[in-house]
Coordinates of C-alpha atoms and ligand atoms in Angstrom, one line a residue:
M26 CA 3.5 -16.4 20.2
S27 CA 3.6 -20.3 20.3
D28 CA 0.4 -22.2 19.5
P29 CA -2.3 -20.3 21.5
F30 CA -4.3 -23.5 22.1
A31 CA -1.4 -25.4 23.6
F32 CA -1.5 -23.5 26.9
D33 CA -2.9 -25.0 30.1
R34 CA -3.4 -21.6 31.7
P35 CA -5.5 -18.6 30.5
L36 CA -3.6 -16.4 28.0
R37 CA -2.9 -12.9 29.3
F38 CA -3.6 -9.7 27.5
A39 CA -4.2 -6.1 28.5
V40 CA -4.7 -2.6 27.2
M41 CA -2.0 -0.1 28.3
G42 CA -2.5 3.6 28.1
N43 CA -3.4 6.7 30.2
P44 CA -6.3 6.9 30.9
V45 CA -7.6 3.4 30.6
E46 CA -10.1 3.0 33.4
H47 CA -13.1 3.4 31.0
S48 CA -11.8 1.1 28.3
K49 CA -14.4 -1.3 26.9
S50 CA -11.7 -3.6 25.5
P51 CA -11.7 -6.1 28.4
A52 CA -15.4 -6.8 28.0
I53 CA -15.2 -7.0 24.2
H54 CA -12.3 -9.5 24.3
A55 CA -14.1 -11.5 27.0
R56 CA -17.0 -12.0 24.6
F57 CA -14.7 -12.8 21.7
A58 CA -12.8 -15.4 23.8
R59 CA -16.1 -17.0 24.9
Q60 CA -17.2 -17.2 21.3
C61 CA -14.0 -18.9 20.2
G62 CA -13.6 -21.2 23.2
I63 CA -10.4 -19.6 24.4
R64 CA -9.5 -18.9 28.0
L65 CA -8.0 -15.5 28.4
E66 CA -7.5 -12.7 31.0
Y67 CA -7.6 -9.1 29.8
D68 CA -6.7 -6.3 32.1
R69 CA -6.5 -2.5 32.0
I70 CA -3.0 -1.2 32.9
Q71 CA -2.7 2.5 33.6
V72 CA 0.9 3.6 32.8
D73 CA 2.4 6.9 34.0
P74 CA 4.2 9.1 31.4
G75 CA 7.7 7.8 30.9
G76 CA 6.9 4.3 32.3
F77 CA 5.8 2.5 29.2
A78 CA 8.9 0.4 28.4
Q79 CA 9.2 -0.7 31.9
A80 CA 5.5 -1.6 32.2
L81 CA 5.8 -3.6 29.0
D82 CA 8.8 -5.6 30.3
H83 CA 7.0 -6.2 33.6
F84 CA 3.9 -7.5 31.9
R85 CA 5.9 -9.8 29.6
A86 CA 7.9 -11.1 32.5
R87 CA 4.6 -12.0 34.3
G88 CA 3.6 -14.2 31.4
G89 CA 1.8 -11.7 29.2
N90 CA 1.0 -12.8 25.6
G91 CA 0.1 -9.5 24.0
L92 CA -1.2 -5.9 24.4
N93 CA -3.4 -3.3 23.0
I94 CA -1.8 0.1 23.2
T95 CA -3.8 3.3 23.4
V96 CA -3.1 7.1 23.9
P97 CA -0.4 8.3 24.5
F98 CA 1.9 5.3 23.8
K99 CA 1.2 4.2 20.2
L100 CA 4.3 5.9 18.8
E101 CA 6.6 4.5 21.6
A102 CA 5.1 1.0 21.0
W103 CA 6.1 1.4 17.3
S104 CA 9.7 2.2 18.2
L105 CA 9.9 -0.6 20.8
A106 CA 8.6 -3.3 18.4
D107 CA 11.3 -5.7 16.9
R108 CA 9.2 -6.4 13.8
R109 CA 6.2 -4.5 12.4
S110 CA 3.5 -5.3 9.9
P111 CA 3.5 -3.1 6.8
R112 CA 0.4 -1.2 7.9
A113 CA 2.0 -0.4 11.3
E114 CA 5.3 0.6 9.5
L115 CA 3.4 3.0 7.3
A116 CA 1.2 4.4 10.1
G117 CA 4.3 5.0 12.4
A118 CA 2.0 3.9 15.3
V119 CA 1.3 0.5 16.9
N120 CA -1.9 -0.4 18.8
T121 CA -1.3 -4.1 19.0
L122 CA 1.7 -5.9 20.3
R123 CA 2.3 -9.7 20.3
F124 CA 5.0 -11.3 22.3
D125 CA 6.6 -13.8 19.9
D126 CA 9.4 -16.2 20.8
D127 CA 11.8 -14.2 18.6
G128 CA 10.7 -10.7 19.9
L129 CA 8.0 -8.1 19.9
F130 CA 5.7 -7.9 16.9
G131 CA 3.8 -4.6 16.4
D132 CA 0.7 -4.1 14.3
N133 CA -1.9 -1.4 13.8
T134 CA -5.5 -2.5 13.5
D135 CA -7.3 0.9 13.9
G136 CA -7.5 1.6 10.1
V137 CA -8.7 -1.8 9.1
G138 CA -11.2 -1.7 11.9
L139 CA -12.6 1.6 10.6
V140 CA -12.8 0.4 7.0
R141 CA -14.5 -2.8 8.0
D142 CA -17.1 -0.9 10.0
L143 CA -17.8 1.5 7.1
V144 CA -17.8 -1.0 4.3
E145 CA -19.3 -4.1 5.9
N146 CA -21.4 -2.9 8.9
L147 CA -22.6 0.4 7.5
R148 CA -22.7 -0.6 3.8
C149 CA -20.7 2.5 2.8
P150 CA -18.4 1.5 -0.1
L151 CA -15.2 3.7 -0.3
A152 CA -14.0 2.7 -3.8
G153 CA -14.4 5.7 -6.1
R154 CA -15.7 8.0 -3.3
R155 CA -14.4 11.3 -2.0
I156 CA -13.2 11.1 1.6
L157 CA -12.3 13.9 4.0
V158 CA -10.3 13.1 7.1
L159 CA -10.3 15.9 9.7
G160 CA -7.2 15.8 12.0
A161 CA -3.6 14.7 11.6
G162 CA -2.9 13.1 14.9
G163 CA -2.3 9.4 16.0
A164 CA -5.8 8.2 14.9
A165 CA -5.5 9.8 11.5
R166 CA -2.1 8.1 10.9
G167 CA -3.6 4.8 11.7
I168 CA -6.6 5.0 9.3
L169 CA -5.0 6.7 6.2
G170 CA -3.3 3.5 4.8
P171 CA -6.4 1.3 4.9
L172 CA -8.6 4.1 3.6
L173 CA -6.3 4.6 0.6
E174 CA -6.2 0.8 0.1
A175 CA -10.0 1.0 -0.4
R176 CA -9.2 3.0 -3.6
P177 CA -11.2 6.2 -3.1
E178 CA -11.3 8.8 -5.9
A179 CA -9.7 11.3 -3.6
L180 CA -8.7 11.6 0.1
R181 CA -8.3 15.1 1.6
I182 CA -6.6 15.6 5.0
A183 CA -7.7 18.8 6.7
N184 CA -6.1 19.9 10.0
R185 CA -6.1 22.9 12.3
T186 CA -2.3 23.0 12.2
V187 CA -1.9 22.8 8.4
S188 CA 1.8 21.7 8.4
R189 CA 0.8 18.5 10.2
A190 CA -1.7 17.7 7.4
H191 CA 0.9 18.3 4.8
E192 CA 3.4 16.0 6.6
L193 CA 0.9 13.2 6.7
A194 CA 0.0 13.7 3.0
E195 CA 3.6 13.4 2.1
R196 CA 4.0 10.2 4.1
F197 CA 1.1 8.6 2.3
A198 CA 1.6 10.2 -1.1
T199 CA 2.8 7.0 -2.8
H200 CA -0.3 5.0 -1.6
G201 CA -3.1 6.9 -3.3
P202 CA -4.6 10.3 -4.3
V203 CA -4.1 12.2 -1.1
T204 CA -4.0 16.0 -0.6
A205 CA -3.9 18.2 2.4
G206 CA -4.9 21.7 3.6
G207 CA -6.4 23.7 6.4
L208 CA -9.9 23.4 7.9
D209 CA -10.6 26.8 6.3
Q210 CA -10.0 25.6 2.8
L211 CA -13.0 23.3 2.5
N212 CA -15.7 25.6 1.2
G213 CA -18.0 23.8 -1.3
A214 CA -15.8 20.7 -1.3
G215 CA -18.7 18.0 -1.1
F216 CA -17.3 14.7 0.3
D217 CA -19.1 11.4 0.3
V218 CA -17.5 10.4 3.6
V219 CA -16.4 12.9 6.3
I220 CA -14.4 11.3 9.1
N221 CA -13.7 13.3 12.3
A222 CA -10.4 12.0 13.6
T223 CA -9.7 15.1 15.7
A224 CA -9.8 15.1 19.4
A225 CA -12.2 18.1 19.4
S226 CA -15.2 15.9 20.4
L227 CA -13.4 15.0 23.7
D228 CA -14.0 18.6 24.8
G229 CA -17.4 18.8 23.2
A230 CA -15.9 21.1 20.5
L231 CA -16.3 21.2 16.8
P232 CA -13.7 21.5 14.1
K233 CA -14.5 24.7 12.2
I234 CA -15.7 23.5 8.9
P235 CA -18.5 24.6 6.5
P236 CA -21.7 22.5 6.0
S237 CA -20.8 22.3 2.3
V238 CA -18.2 19.6 3.1
F239 CA -21.0 17.0 2.8
A240 CA -22.0 15.7 -0.6
A241 CA -25.7 14.7 -1.1
N242 CA -26.3 11.5 0.8
G243 CA -22.9 11.9 2.5
L244 CA -21.9 10.0 5.7
A245 CA -20.5 11.6 8.8
C246 CA -18.3 9.5 11.0
D247 CA -16.7 10.4 14.3
L248 CA -14.0 8.2 15.7
M249 CA -15.1 9.1 19.2
Y250 CA -18.1 7.6 20.9
G251 CA -20.1 8.2 24.0
D252 CA -23.5 7.8 25.5
Q253 CA -24.7 10.9 23.6
P254 CA -24.0 11.8 19.9
T255 CA -20.7 13.7 19.7
A256 CA -20.7 17.5 19.0
F257 CA -19.6 16.7 15.4
L258 CA -22.4 14.1 14.8
A259 CA -25.0 16.4 16.3
W260 CA -23.8 19.3 14.1
A261 CA -23.9 17.0 11.0
A262 CA -27.4 16.0 11.8
D263 CA -28.4 19.7 12.1
Q264 CA -27.0 20.2 8.6
G265 CA -29.4 17.5 7.3
V266 CA -26.9 14.6 7.2
T267 CA -28.8 11.4 7.8
R268 CA -26.0 8.8 7.7
L269 CA -24.2 9.1 11.0
A270 CA -21.6 6.8 12.6
D271 CA -19.8 7.0 15.8
G272 CA -16.5 5.1 16.7
L273 CA -18.1 2.1 18.5
G274 CA -18.1 0.0 15.3
M275 CA -14.4 0.8 14.7
L276 CA -13.6 0.0 18.3
V277 CA -15.1 -3.5 18.1
E278 CA -13.7 -4.2 14.6
Q279 CA -10.1 -3.1 15.6
A280 CA -10.4 -5.4 18.6
A281 CA -11.5 -8.3 16.4
E282 CA -8.5 -7.7 14.2
S283 CA -6.1 -7.6 17.2
F284 CA -7.7 -10.9 18.4
L285 CA -6.8 -12.3 15.0
V286 CA -3.2 -11.0 15.2
W287 CA -2.8 -12.6 18.6
L288 CA -4.8 -15.8 18.3
K289 CA -5.2 -16.6 14.6
R290 CA -9.0 -16.6 14.9
R291 CA -11.3 -13.8 13.7
P292 CA -14.3 -13.5 16.1
L293 CA -17.7 -12.5 14.8
T294 CA -18.4 -8.9 15.7
K295 CA -22.1 -8.3 14.9
D296 CA -23.7 -9.5 18.1
V297 CA -21.0 -7.9 20.3
L298 CA -21.7 -4.5 18.6
V299 CA -25.4 -4.9 19.0
E300 CA -25.0 -5.7 22.7
L301 CA -22.6 -2.8 23.1
R302 CA -25.0 -0.4 21.6
A303 CA -28.0 -1.7 23.6
N304 CA -26.2 -1.9 27.0
P305 CA -22.9 0.1 27.1
A306 CA -22.8 0.0 30.9
A307 CA -22.2 -3.8 30.7
F308 CA -19.0 -3.1 28.8
S309 CA -17.6 -0.6 31.3
E310 CA -17.8 -2.9 34.3
A311 CA -14.9 -2.6 36.7
G312 CA -12.3 -5.1 35.4
R313 CA -9.0 -5.2 37.0
V314 CA -7.1 -1.9 36.7
S315 CA -3.4 -2.1 37.6
E316 CA -0.7 0.5 37.7
Ligands
NAP408 P1 -4.2 13.3 18.9 O1 -3.0 12.5 18.4 O2 -4.0 14.1 20.1 O3 -4.6 14.3 17.7 C1 -5.5 15.3 17.9 C2 -6.0 15.9 16.6 O4 -7.2 16.6 16.8 C3 -5.0 16.9 16.0 O5 -5.1 16.8 14.6 C4 -5.5 18.2 16.5 O6 -5.1 19.3 15.6 C5 -7.0 18.0 16.4 N1 -7.8 18.9 17.3 C6 -7.8 18.8 18.6 N2 -8.7 19.7 19.1 C7 -9.2 20.3 18.0 C8 -10.2 21.3 17.8 N3 -10.8 21.9 18.9 N4 -10.5 21.7 16.6 C9 -9.9 21.2 15.5 N5 -9.0 20.2 15.6 C10 -8.6 19.8 16.9 O7 -5.5 12.4 19.1 P2 -5.8 11.0 18.4 O8 -5.1 9.9 19.1 O9 -5.5 11.1 17.0 O10 -7.4 10.8 18.7 C11 -8.4 11.5 17.9 C12 -9.7 10.9 18.2 O11 -9.9 9.6 17.7 C13 -10.1 10.9 19.7 O12 -11.4 11.4 19.8 C14 -10.1 9.4 20.0 O13 -11.0 9.1 21.1 C15 -10.5 8.8 18.7 N6 -10.1 7.4 18.5 C16 -11.0 6.4 18.4 C17 -10.7 5.1 18.2 C18 -11.8 4.0 18.1 O14 -11.5 2.8 18.1 N7 -13.0 4.4 17.9 C19 -9.4 4.7 18.1 C20 -8.4 5.7 18.1 C21 -8.7 7.0 18.3 P3 -3.7 20.0 15.8 O15 -2.7 19.2 15.0 O16 -3.9 21.4 15.2 O17 -3.4 20.1 17.3

């Protein structure tokens, strides 16, 4: 993108996915923009299956400057990007697109957002720690690279479909001490950080794992968030885990990183996260939703 401050009209961004009507991203980016003195519009764009490439072209033709991409289009966004950051290349998934003069630049800010939330907001260092990632879907792909970059002692991927866990471990094998297995192979494992990157919480379900996955003073993190604690966080609390984190911090931090990718400014996140936790309804207000 050309100099973002040389425009005499608001810059145009959006989140594309399906569903997107509850996305908090418009409200988060509105606060970042205010903080940085940048005029921008940020919409939610609901895209039907099979319609992503066309929706992208349409948004760009109408003067769009960049996009966030969410379920189920992150892999398609990766393949449509003309250039990709190394972390997006490794993840095989793109959640941030920037419309540059010479083509479409794809990045993935999910993992760096999670690591920043864990290390800086929650004061949970990852270097030398044992990390367990539950799940091997799109979210897991996005977080593994940055988690390994934080130099843990060990990172285990456990998934319901074991073959998918092994595929991911192979993909990331040259980036750190990663192993893989099934959910039923975790007895007595004792991890310092257990990250639920499965979609189980979306249905109020729980990945079938033993309580012994948590080391003493371990932290449980669910990438999902909601008004109530997720099933995973409620279960972890029942097992005596006191350090609990939902996905709201990651959401705000990945948004800040996308803002940096688009606009070359990193907004401060602390106040936005405090406001989001205190008044989530203010972040779900009906912004424009287009199809
Ligand atoms: P996905 O690609 O559909 O992957 C789903 C994963 O969950 C697979 O590994 C699947 O296992 C597993 N799974 C589903 N139901 C399960 C169950 N009942 N028990 C055990 N495992 C189960 O989904 P995704 O895009 O990775 O999203 C995962 C989660 O991350 C969602 O809750 C999403 O909201 C969250 N997320 C949050 C943020 C944020 O900013 N906070 C960003 C991205 C994603 P199989 O392989 O066996 O099917």
